[in-house]
Amino acid sequence: MPLKNPGIITVPLSFLVGIVVSLLAPEQSSQDAYLAAHQRMHLGPVGDAHIAKH
Amino acid sequence: MNALTLLTAVGAEATKEAVKTAKAATSLGQPNVTAIAFFFLFVSITLGITYWAARRTRSTREYFAAGGSLGSVQNGFALAGDYMSAASFLGIAGLVSMSGFDGLIYSVGWLVGWPVITFLIAEPLRNLGKFTFADVLAFRLRQRPVRIAAASGTLTVVTFYLIAQMVGAGGLIHLMFGLSYKVAVVIVGGVMLLYVLFGGMIATTWVQIIKAVLLLMGATLLAGLVLSRFGWNPLELFAAARDRYGSAVLAPGKLVASPLEAISLGIALMFGTAGLPHVLMRFYTVPDAATARRSVALATTIIGAFYLVTFILGFGASVLVGRETINSVAAGGNMAAPLLAEALGGTGFLGFISAVAFATILAVVAGLTLSGSAALSHDLWNHVVCKGQSPEHEQLRIAKIATVILALLAIGLGILFKDENVAFMVGLAFAIAASANFPALLLSMAWKKFTTRGAVASMVTGTVSAVVLILLSPPSGSTSCTTPPPSCR
């Protein structure tokens, strides 16, 4: 292993493994919860309350 | 930078080795009255704050997140204080003094990690989580597996980083104050324990704020003294360095030999920053995403300014103190900034700078310990063991027990790993943070199809591959904090 710091290998590898494993075995509950997560991510808990009202 | 290099290179036939400084006598390593006085002043003020903070720390939200009540200026300074370690001060200044322009790679790598946090991480993290970044993963993935994986990642990073800081602290304090290594490690661990155990995030935050202000003041003052010798013109400083060491000091050189090596190091430094648990945790101390965003902007500005200043210090030390003298005190150049302080401001200023370095280490280890304690109490105890049913007072008690254990661990490992290569430990911590924590965190925020299994697999792969590849990597060949900079970051 010639590199002193392995970042250029391990960071992409970690992304790749995460993506491949996710595609091999889909998880419905995670996809269902994504919308809520997405809204909260950008609007915050306040956004949550607002959306819930409508 | 090219323009700068050209400018300073114009009309400059190398009159190398023009000046030779006589080997300066230094009082480094002897007990320094000013240093001890400043250190006691710092410790008494911060312990006073801890006492005040302890009375306002009754809930886990106060203990881990300062009640979420900090403003953007407070959090901005605290983030900077959490991030700028003694090593970025001593290490980068030393690296620049010994290698010139090349020393910038660490400053740039560590600074460029901040826009990654600003644009990708800060707001979602604040909006989705409560105390730890595992909260973000657990928002839509299955709680227990992702929390176990994320807490393991956190604790691994915290442990290696703590060891590195403790070993670095022992070595530095031994050099600066003449205290024995073990005494230094025990003092750092003990004072840090008092801050975190009793004052939680509120005390830790104020320690970091005070340290950030002191570090900025000290470094800026020192840089001012350097520039005053060169007519307040940095170009004249660079010209003097070129006259003495040749134009190679102003050009990229041998420090990072291959482009691949440079990119790889850059990736670890950048994405590692966005995966450091103690940095991520600070985003929960503000009331909302807007404040989080403003605090990152301020932190980035402070850190960027600070790295520019250390660049001046590095060149200043190489010209005004001389590489031979710096290297004779500590190989690798880590004592460049203190030596410069002594040369320009006498023993008193050296004492001030030494005390600032000590305070700097205290603030960083406090932040690290608190983030480890949150992973143990909030992620593992409350959500994994008790399935989220642990009562508030019990979580707080577990958090305090975890803090004591982590502090003892830090002291013990610091003494045990005395001769361990610090660069190796920090390399490991950053590589694990970048490859274990960052990909899972980003994918969980950005990708709809991400799954629990994918997250766990990604975090395990990141940790294992980083550890294995670093074990197989070529040795950087030096021990303790007297090594090149990555060492004591």
Coordinates of C-alpha atoms in Angstrom, one line a residue:
Chain A
M1 CA 0.0 0.0 0.0
P2 CA 2.0 3.0 -1.3
L3 CA -0.4 5.8 0.0
K4 CA 0.3 7.4 3.3
N5 CA -3.4 8.4 3.6
P6 CA -6.0 6.0 2.2
G7 CA -8.7 8.5 1.7
I8 CA -8.8 8.3 -2.0
I9 CA -9.6 4.6 -1.8
T10 CA -11.7 4.3 1.4
V11 CA -14.1 7.2 1.0
P12 CA -15.3 6.2 -2.5
L13 CA -15.3 2.5 -1.4
S14 CA -17.6 3.4 1.6
F15 CA -20.0 5.3 -0.7
L16 CA -20.0 2.4 -3.2
V17 CA -20.7 -0.3 -0.6
G18 CA -23.5 1.8 0.9
I19 CA -25.1 2.3 -2.5
V20 CA -24.7 -1.3 -3.8
V21 CA -26.0 -2.8 -0.6
S22 CA -29.0 -0.4 -0.6
L23 CA -29.8 -1.3 -4.2
L24 CA -29.5 -5.0 -3.6
A25 CA -32.0 -5.0 -0.7
P26 CA -34.5 -2.2 -0.9
E27 CA -36.2 -1.0 2.3
Q28 CA -39.7 0.3 1.9
S29 CA -40.0 2.0 5.3
S30 CA -36.9 4.0 4.7
Q31 CA -38.3 5.2 1.3
D32 CA -41.6 6.0 2.9
A33 CA -40.0 8.1 5.6
Y34 CA -37.8 10.0 3.2
L35 CA -40.4 12.6 2.3
A36 CA -40.9 13.5 6.0
A37 CA -37.1 13.5 6.5
H38 CA -36.7 15.7 3.4
Q39 CA -39.2 18.3 4.5
R40 CA -37.9 18.4 8.0
M41 CA -34.3 18.6 6.7
H42 CA -35.0 21.9 4.9
L43 CA -37.9 23.4 6.9
G44 CA -37.1 22.2 10.4
P45 CA -39.6 21.1 13.0
V46 CA -41.6 24.3 12.4
G47 CA -42.2 23.1 8.9
D48 CA -43.4 19.8 10.3
A49 CA -46.1 21.4 12.3
H50 CA -47.1 23.6 9.3
I51 CA -47.4 20.6 7.0
A52 CA -49.3 18.6 9.5
K53 CA -52.0 21.3 9.7
H54 CA -52.7 21.0 6.0
Chain B
M1 CA -0.3 32.4 -5.3
N2 CA 1.5 32.2 -8.7
A3 CA 1.4 35.9 -9.1
L4 CA 2.8 36.2 -5.6
T5 CA 5.6 33.8 -6.3
L6 CA 6.5 35.6 -9.5
L7 CA 6.4 39.0 -7.8
T8 CA 8.8 38.0 -5.1
A9 CA 11.0 36.1 -7.6
V10 CA 11.5 39.1 -9.8
G11 CA 15.0 40.4 -9.9
A12 CA 16.1 38.0 -7.2
E13 CA 19.3 36.2 -8.0
A14 CA 19.6 33.9 -5.1
T15 CA 21.7 35.4 -2.4
K16 CA 21.2 32.2 -0.4
E17 CA 22.4 31.8 3.1
A18 CA 22.9 35.5 3.4
V19 CA 21.9 35.7 7.0
K20 CA 22.9 33.2 9.6
T21 CA 21.4 33.5 13.0
A22 CA 23.5 32.5 15.8
K23 CA 22.0 29.6 17.7
A24 CA 19.7 31.4 20.0
A25 CA 19.6 30.5 23.7
T26 CA 16.0 29.6 24.6
S27 CA 14.3 29.2 27.9
L28 CA 11.9 26.6 26.4
G29 CA 11.7 23.6 28.6
Q30 CA 12.3 25.5 31.8
P31 CA 9.5 26.4 34.1
N32 CA 8.3 29.8 32.9
V33 CA 6.7 32.0 35.5
T34 CA 4.6 33.9 33.0
A35 CA 3.4 30.7 31.4
I36 CA 2.4 29.2 34.8
A37 CA 0.7 32.5 35.8
F38 CA -1.3 32.7 32.6
F39 CA -2.2 29.0 32.8
F40 CA -3.5 29.4 36.4
L41 CA -5.5 32.5 35.4
F42 CA -7.1 30.6 32.5
V43 CA -7.9 27.5 34.6
S44 CA -9.4 29.6 37.5
I45 CA -11.5 31.6 35.1
T46 CA -12.7 28.5 33.2
L47 CA -13.4 26.6 36.4
G48 CA -15.4 29.6 37.7
I49 CA -17.4 29.4 34.5
T50 CA -17.8 25.6 35.0
Y51 CA -19.2 26.3 38.5
W52 CA -21.7 28.8 37.0
A53 CA -22.5 26.4 34.2
A54 CA -23.0 23.4 36.5
R55 CA -26.0 25.2 38.1
R56 CA -27.6 25.6 34.8
T57 CA -27.0 22.0 33.6
R58 CA -29.9 19.9 34.8
S59 CA -31.2 18.1 31.7
T60 CA -29.6 16.1 29.0
R61 CA -30.5 18.9 26.6
E62 CA -28.5 21.3 28.7
Y63 CA -25.7 18.8 29.2
F64 CA -25.2 17.8 25.6
A65 CA -26.5 20.9 23.7
A66 CA -26.3 23.8 26.1
G67 CA -30.1 23.9 26.0
G68 CA -30.0 24.7 22.3
S69 CA -29.8 28.3 23.3
L70 CA -26.5 29.6 21.9
G71 CA -26.3 32.4 19.4
S72 CA -24.4 32.3 16.1
V73 CA -21.5 34.3 17.4
Q74 CA -21.0 32.1 20.4
N75 CA -21.3 28.9 18.4
G76 CA -19.1 30.3 15.6
F77 CA -16.3 31.0 18.1
A78 CA -16.8 27.7 19.9
L79 CA -16.7 25.8 16.6
A80 CA -13.5 27.4 15.7
G81 CA -12.2 26.7 19.2
D82 CA -13.2 23.1 19.0
Y83 CA -11.4 22.7 15.6
M84 CA -8.2 24.8 15.9
S85 CA -5.9 22.5 18.0
A86 CA -2.5 23.3 19.3
A87 CA -1.2 21.4 16.4
S88 CA -2.8 23.5 13.8
F89 CA -1.1 26.4 15.5
L90 CA 2.2 24.8 16.3
G91 CA 2.2 22.2 13.6
I92 CA 1.4 24.3 10.6
A93 CA 3.6 27.1 11.7
G94 CA 6.4 24.5 12.1
L95 CA 5.7 22.8 8.8
V96 CA 5.7 26.2 6.9
S97 CA 8.9 27.2 8.7
M98 CA 10.6 24.0 7.6
S99 CA 9.0 23.4 4.1
G100 CA 7.8 26.8 3.1
F101 CA 4.8 26.9 0.7
D102 CA 4.2 23.2 1.0
G103 CA 3.0 23.6 4.5
L104 CA -0.2 25.2 3.1
I105 CA -1.6 21.8 2.1
Y106 CA -2.8 21.1 5.6
S107 CA -4.3 24.5 6.1
V108 CA -6.1 24.3 2.8
G109 CA -7.3 20.8 3.4
W110 CA -8.6 21.6 6.9
L111 CA -10.3 24.8 5.8
V112 CA -11.9 23.4 2.7
G113 CA -13.7 20.9 4.9
W114 CA -15.9 23.8 6.1
P115 CA -17.8 24.6 3.0
V116 CA -18.6 20.9 2.8
I117 CA -20.2 21.3 6.2
T118 CA -21.9 24.6 5.3
F119 CA -23.5 23.4 2.1
L120 CA -24.2 19.7 2.7
I121 CA -24.3 19.0 6.4
A122 CA -25.1 21.9 8.8
E123 CA -28.8 22.6 8.3
P124 CA -30.1 19.1 7.7
L125 CA -28.1 17.9 10.7
R126 CA -29.6 20.7 12.9
N127 CA -33.1 20.0 11.7
L128 CA -33.1 16.2 11.9
G129 CA -31.0 15.5 15.0
K130 CA -31.0 16.1 18.7
F131 CA -27.6 15.4 20.2
T132 CA -25.5 13.2 17.8
F133 CA -25.2 12.7 14.1
A134 CA -26.6 9.1 14.6
D135 CA -30.0 10.9 15.2
V136 CA -30.0 11.9 11.5
L137 CA -29.5 8.3 10.3
A138 CA -32.0 7.0 12.8
F139 CA -34.7 9.5 11.6
R140 CA -35.7 7.2 8.8
L141 CA -33.6 4.0 9.1
R142 CA -34.0 1.4 11.8
Q143 CA -32.8 2.8 15.1
R144 CA -30.7 0.1 16.7
P145 CA -28.4 -1.1 13.9
V146 CA -27.5 2.4 12.7
R147 CA -27.1 3.8 16.2
I148 CA -24.7 0.9 17.1
A149 CA -22.7 1.4 13.9
A150 CA -22.6 5.2 14.2
A151 CA -21.7 5.2 17.9
S152 CA -18.9 2.7 17.1
G153 CA -17.6 5.1 14.4
T154 CA -17.9 8.0 16.8
L155 CA -16.1 6.2 19.7
T156 CA -13.3 5.0 17.4
V157 CA -12.7 8.5 16.0
V158 CA -12.9 10.0 19.5
T159 CA -10.5 7.5 21.0
F160 CA -7.8 7.9 18.4
Y161 CA -8.2 11.7 18.4
L162 CA -8.1 11.8 22.2
I163 CA -4.9 9.6 22.3
A164 CA -3.3 11.9 19.7
Q165 CA -4.2 15.0 21.7
M166 CA -3.1 13.6 25.0
V167 CA 0.2 12.3 23.6
G168 CA 0.7 15.6 21.9
A169 CA -0.2 17.5 25.0
G170 CA 2.2 15.5 27.2
G171 CA 5.1 16.1 24.7
L172 CA 4.3 19.8 24.2
I173 CA 3.9 20.7 27.8
H174 CA 7.0 18.8 28.7
L175 CA 8.9 20.9 26.2
M176 CA 7.3 24.2 27.2
F177 CA 6.9 24.0 30.9
G178 CA 9.5 21.4 31.8
L179 CA 6.8 19.3 33.5
S180 CA 7.1 15.5 33.3
Y181 CA 5.1 13.8 30.6
K182 CA 2.8 11.9 32.9
V183 CA 2.1 15.0 35.1
A184 CA 1.2 16.9 32.0
V185 CA -1.2 14.2 30.8
V186 CA -2.9 13.9 34.2
I187 CA -3.3 17.7 34.5
V188 CA -4.9 17.9 31.0
G189 CA -7.2 14.9 31.7
G190 CA -8.1 16.1 35.2
V191 CA -9.0 19.7 34.3
M192 CA -10.9 18.6 31.2
L193 CA -12.9 16.1 33.4
L194 CA -13.9 19.0 35.7
Y195 CA -15.2 21.1 32.8
V196 CA -17.1 18.3 31.1
L197 CA -18.4 16.4 34.2
F198 CA -19.9 19.4 35.9
G199 CA -20.4 22.0 33.3
G200 CA -21.3 19.9 30.3
M201 CA -21.7 21.6 26.9
I202 CA -22.2 25.1 28.5
A203 CA -18.8 25.0 30.2
T204 CA -17.1 23.3 27.2
T205 CA -18.5 26.0 24.9
W206 CA -17.1 28.8 27.0
V207 CA -13.8 27.2 27.3
Q208 CA -13.7 26.9 23.6
I209 CA -14.8 30.5 23.1
I210 CA -12.1 31.9 25.4
K211 CA -9.5 29.6 23.9
A212 CA -10.4 30.7 20.4
V213 CA -10.2 34.4 21.3
L214 CA -6.8 33.8 23.1
L215 CA -5.4 31.8 20.2
L216 CA -6.5 34.4 17.6
M217 CA -5.1 37.2 19.7
G218 CA -1.8 35.5 20.5
A219 CA -1.2 34.4 16.9
T220 CA -2.3 37.8 15.4
L221 CA -0.1 39.7 17.8
L222 CA 2.9 37.4 17.0
A223 CA 2.2 37.8 13.2
G224 CA 2.0 41.6 13.8
L225 CA 5.4 41.6 15.4
V226 CA 6.8 39.6 12.5
L227 CA 5.3 41.9 9.9
S228 CA 6.5 45.0 11.7
R229 CA 10.0 43.8 11.0
F230 CA 9.3 43.8 7.3
G231 CA 7.6 47.1 6.9
W232 CA 4.1 45.5 7.2
N233 CA 4.6 44.0 3.8
P234 CA 4.3 40.2 3.6
L235 CA 6.0 40.2 0.2
E236 CA 9.2 41.5 1.9
L237 CA 8.9 38.6 4.4
F238 CA 8.6 36.1 1.6
A239 CA 11.5 37.8 -0.3
A240 CA 13.7 37.5 2.9
A241 CA 12.8 33.8 3.1
R242 CA 13.7 33.3 -0.6
D243 CA 17.0 35.2 -0.1
R244 CA 17.9 32.8 2.7
Y245 CA 16.6 29.5 1.5
G246 CA 16.2 29.8 -2.2
S247 CA 13.1 30.3 -4.3
A248 CA 12.0 26.7 -3.6
V249 CA 10.4 27.9 -0.4
L250 CA 7.8 29.7 -2.4
A251 CA 7.0 26.8 -4.7
P252 CA 5.3 23.4 -4.3
G253 CA 7.9 20.9 -3.4
K254 CA 8.7 17.6 -1.8
L255 CA 6.5 17.5 1.2
V256 CA 3.7 15.7 -0.6
A257 CA 5.5 14.0 -3.4
S258 CA 2.9 12.6 -5.8
P259 CA -0.4 14.3 -7.0
L260 CA -2.2 11.1 -6.0
E261 CA -0.9 11.4 -2.4
A262 CA -1.9 15.1 -2.3
I263 CA -5.5 14.3 -3.5
S264 CA -5.8 11.4 -1.1
L265 CA -4.7 13.5 1.9
G266 CA -6.9 16.3 0.8
I267 CA -10.0 14.0 0.6
A268 CA -9.3 12.7 4.2
L269 CA -8.8 16.2 5.6
M270 CA -11.9 17.7 3.8
F271 CA -14.4 14.9 4.4
G272 CA -12.9 14.0 7.7
T273 CA -13.8 17.4 9.0
A274 CA -17.5 16.8 8.0
G275 CA -17.4 13.5 9.9
L276 CA -15.8 14.6 13.2
P277 CA -18.4 13.9 15.9
H278 CA -17.3 16.7 18.2
V279 CA -17.7 19.3 15.4
L280 CA -21.1 17.9 14.2
M281 CA -22.4 17.9 17.8
R282 CA -21.9 21.7 18.1
F283 CA -24.8 22.2 15.6
Y284 CA -27.3 21.1 18.2
T285 CA -26.3 23.9 20.5
V286 CA -28.1 26.5 18.4
P287 CA -31.9 27.1 18.3
D288 CA -32.4 26.7 14.5
A289 CA -30.9 26.0 11.1
A290 CA -30.4 29.7 10.3
T291 CA -28.3 30.2 13.4
A292 CA -26.4 27.0 12.6
R293 CA -25.6 28.4 9.1
R294 CA -24.5 31.7 10.4
S295 CA -22.3 30.1 13.0
V296 CA -20.5 28.0 10.3
A297 CA -19.9 31.1 8.3
L298 CA -18.3 32.8 11.2
A299 CA -16.3 29.7 12.2
T300 CA -15.0 29.3 8.6
T301 CA -13.9 33.0 8.6
I302 CA -12.1 32.7 11.9
I303 CA -10.4 29.4 10.9
G304 CA -9.4 30.8 7.5
A305 CA -7.9 33.9 9.0
F306 CA -6.1 31.9 11.6
Y307 CA -4.5 29.6 9.0
L308 CA -3.3 32.7 7.1
V309 CA -1.8 34.0 10.2
T310 CA 0.0 30.7 10.9
F311 CA 1.5 31.0 7.4
I312 CA 3.1 34.3 8.3
L313 CA 4.3 32.8 11.6
G314 CA 5.9 29.9 9.7
F315 CA 7.8 32.2 7.3
G316 CA 8.6 34.6 10.1
A317 CA 10.1 31.8 12.2
S318 CA 12.2 30.5 9.3
V319 CA 13.6 33.9 8.7
L320 CA 13.9 35.4 12.2
V321 CA 14.7 32.2 14.2
G322 CA 16.2 30.0 11.5
R323 CA 15.5 26.5 10.5
E324 CA 18.6 25.0 12.3
T325 CA 17.6 26.5 15.6
I326 CA 14.0 25.4 15.3
N327 CA 15.0 21.9 14.4
S328 CA 17.5 21.7 17.2
V329 CA 14.8 22.3 19.8
A330 CA 12.3 19.9 18.3
A331 CA 12.6 17.9 15.2
G332 CA 9.8 18.6 12.7
G333 CA 9.6 22.3 13.7
N334 CA 6.7 22.1 16.1
M335 CA 8.4 24.7 18.4
A336 CA 8.7 27.3 15.6
A337 CA 5.9 29.5 16.9
P338 CA 7.0 29.5 20.6
L339 CA 10.6 30.2 19.5
L340 CA 9.4 33.0 17.4
A341 CA 7.5 34.4 20.3
E342 CA 10.6 34.3 22.5
A343 CA 12.7 35.9 19.8
L344 CA 10.3 38.8 19.3
G345 CA 8.6 39.3 22.6
G346 CA 11.0 37.8 25.2
T347 CA 10.2 35.2 27.9
G348 CA 7.0 36.9 28.9
F349 CA 5.4 36.5 25.5
L350 CA 6.8 32.9 25.2
G351 CA 4.9 32.2 28.5
F352 CA 1.7 33.7 27.1
I353 CA 1.9 31.6 23.9
S354 CA 2.7 28.5 25.9
A355 CA -0.3 29.0 28.1
V356 CA -2.4 29.5 25.0
A357 CA -1.2 26.2 23.6
F358 CA -2.1 24.5 26.8
A359 CA -5.6 26.0 26.9
T360 CA -6.0 25.0 23.2
I361 CA -5.5 21.4 24.0
L362 CA -7.9 21.5 27.0
A363 CA -10.7 22.9 24.9
V364 CA -10.3 20.3 22.1
V365 CA -10.2 17.3 24.5
A366 CA -13.2 18.6 26.4
G367 CA -15.2 18.7 23.1
L368 CA -14.1 15.3 22.1
T369 CA -15.0 13.7 25.5
L370 CA -18.4 15.3 25.5
S371 CA -19.2 13.8 22.0
G372 CA -18.0 10.4 23.1
S373 CA -20.2 10.7 26.2
A374 CA -23.2 11.6 24.0
A375 CA -22.6 8.5 21.8
L376 CA -22.5 6.3 24.9
S377 CA -25.5 7.7 26.8
H378 CA -27.8 9.0 24.1
D379 CA -27.2 6.5 21.3
L380 CA -26.1 3.3 23.0
W381 CA -27.7 3.5 26.5
N382 CA -31.0 5.3 25.8
H383 CA -31.8 4.2 22.2
V384 CA -30.2 0.8 21.9
V385 CA -30.3 -0.7 25.4
C386 CA -33.4 1.0 26.7
K387 CA -35.2 1.5 23.3
G388 CA -35.6 5.2 24.0
Q389 CA -37.4 4.6 27.3
S390 CA -34.6 5.7 29.6
P391 CA -35.7 8.4 32.0
E392 CA -34.0 11.8 31.8
H393 CA -32.2 11.7 35.1
E394 CA -30.8 8.2 34.3
Q395 CA -29.5 9.4 30.9
L396 CA -27.8 12.2 32.6
R397 CA -26.2 9.9 35.1
I398 CA -25.0 7.5 32.4
A399 CA -23.6 10.5 30.5
K400 CA -21.6 11.6 33.5
I401 CA -20.4 8.0 34.2
A402 CA -19.4 7.8 30.5
T403 CA -17.5 11.1 30.8
V404 CA -15.5 9.9 33.8
I405 CA -14.7 6.6 32.0
L406 CA -13.6 8.5 28.8
A407 CA -11.4 10.9 30.8
L408 CA -9.7 8.0 32.6
L409 CA -9.3 6.2 29.3
A410 CA -7.8 9.3 27.8
I411 CA -5.3 9.7 30.6
G412 CA -4.4 6.0 30.7
L413 CA -4.1 5.6 26.9
G414 CA -2.2 8.9 26.8
I415 CA 0.4 7.5 29.2
L416 CA 0.4 4.0 27.6
F417 CA 0.8 5.3 24.0
K418 CA 3.5 7.8 25.0
D419 CA 5.9 6.7 22.2
E420 CA 3.2 6.1 19.6
N421 CA 3.4 7.9 16.4
V422 CA 0.9 10.8 16.8
A423 CA 0.7 11.4 13.0
F424 CA -0.4 7.8 12.7
M425 CA -3.2 8.3 15.2
V426 CA -4.5 11.5 13.7
G427 CA -4.3 10.1 10.2
L428 CA -6.4 7.2 11.5
A429 CA -8.9 9.5 13.2
F430 CA -9.4 11.7 10.0
A431 CA -9.5 8.7 7.6
I432 CA -12.1 6.9 9.8
A433 CA -14.2 10.1 10.1
A434 CA -14.1 10.6 6.4
S435 CA -14.8 7.1 5.3
A436 CA -17.0 5.7 8.1
N437 CA -19.1 8.7 9.2
F438 CA -19.3 11.1 6.2
P439 CA -20.7 8.8 3.4
A440 CA -23.5 7.3 5.5
L441 CA -24.4 10.7 6.8
L442 CA -24.6 12.3 3.4
L443 CA -26.4 9.4 1.8
S444 CA -29.0 9.3 4.5
M445 CA -29.7 13.0 3.9
A446 CA -29.6 13.0 0.1
W447 CA -30.7 9.6 -1.2
K448 CA -34.2 8.2 -1.0
K449 CA -33.3 4.6 -1.6
F450 CA -30.7 4.4 1.2
T451 CA -31.3 1.5 3.5
T452 CA -30.4 0.5 7.1
R453 CA -28.2 -2.4 5.7
G454 CA -26.6 0.0 3.3
A455 CA -25.8 2.4 6.1
V456 CA -24.3 -0.2 8.4
A457 CA -22.3 -1.8 5.6
S458 CA -20.9 1.6 4.5
M459 CA -19.9 2.5 8.1
V460 CA -18.3 -0.9 8.8
T461 CA -16.5 -0.9 5.4
G462 CA -15.2 2.7 6.0
T463 CA -13.9 1.9 9.5
V464 CA -12.3 -1.4 8.6
S465 CA -10.8 -0.3 5.2
A466 CA -9.3 2.9 6.8
V467 CA -7.8 1.0 9.7
V468 CA -6.3 -1.8 7.5
L469 CA -4.9 0.5 4.8
I470 CA -3.3 2.8 7.4
L471 CA -1.7 -0.2 9.1
L472 CA -0.3 -1.2 5.7
S473 CA 0.8 2.3 4.8
P474 CA 4.4 3.4 4.8
P475 CA 5.5 4.6 8.2
S476 CA 5.9 8.3 8.5
G477 CA 8.8 7.6 10.8
S478 CA 8.5 9.8 13.8
T479 CA 7.2 9.7 17.2
S480 CA 5.4 12.1 19.6
C481 CA 4.5 15.6 19.0
T482 CA 7.9 16.6 17.9
T483 CA 6.9 15.2 14.5
P484 CA 5.5 17.0 11.5
P485 CA 2.2 18.6 11.8
P486 CA -0.5 16.2 11.0
S487 CA 0.8 14.8 14.3
C488 CA -0.8 17.0 16.8
R489 CA -3.7 18.3 15.0

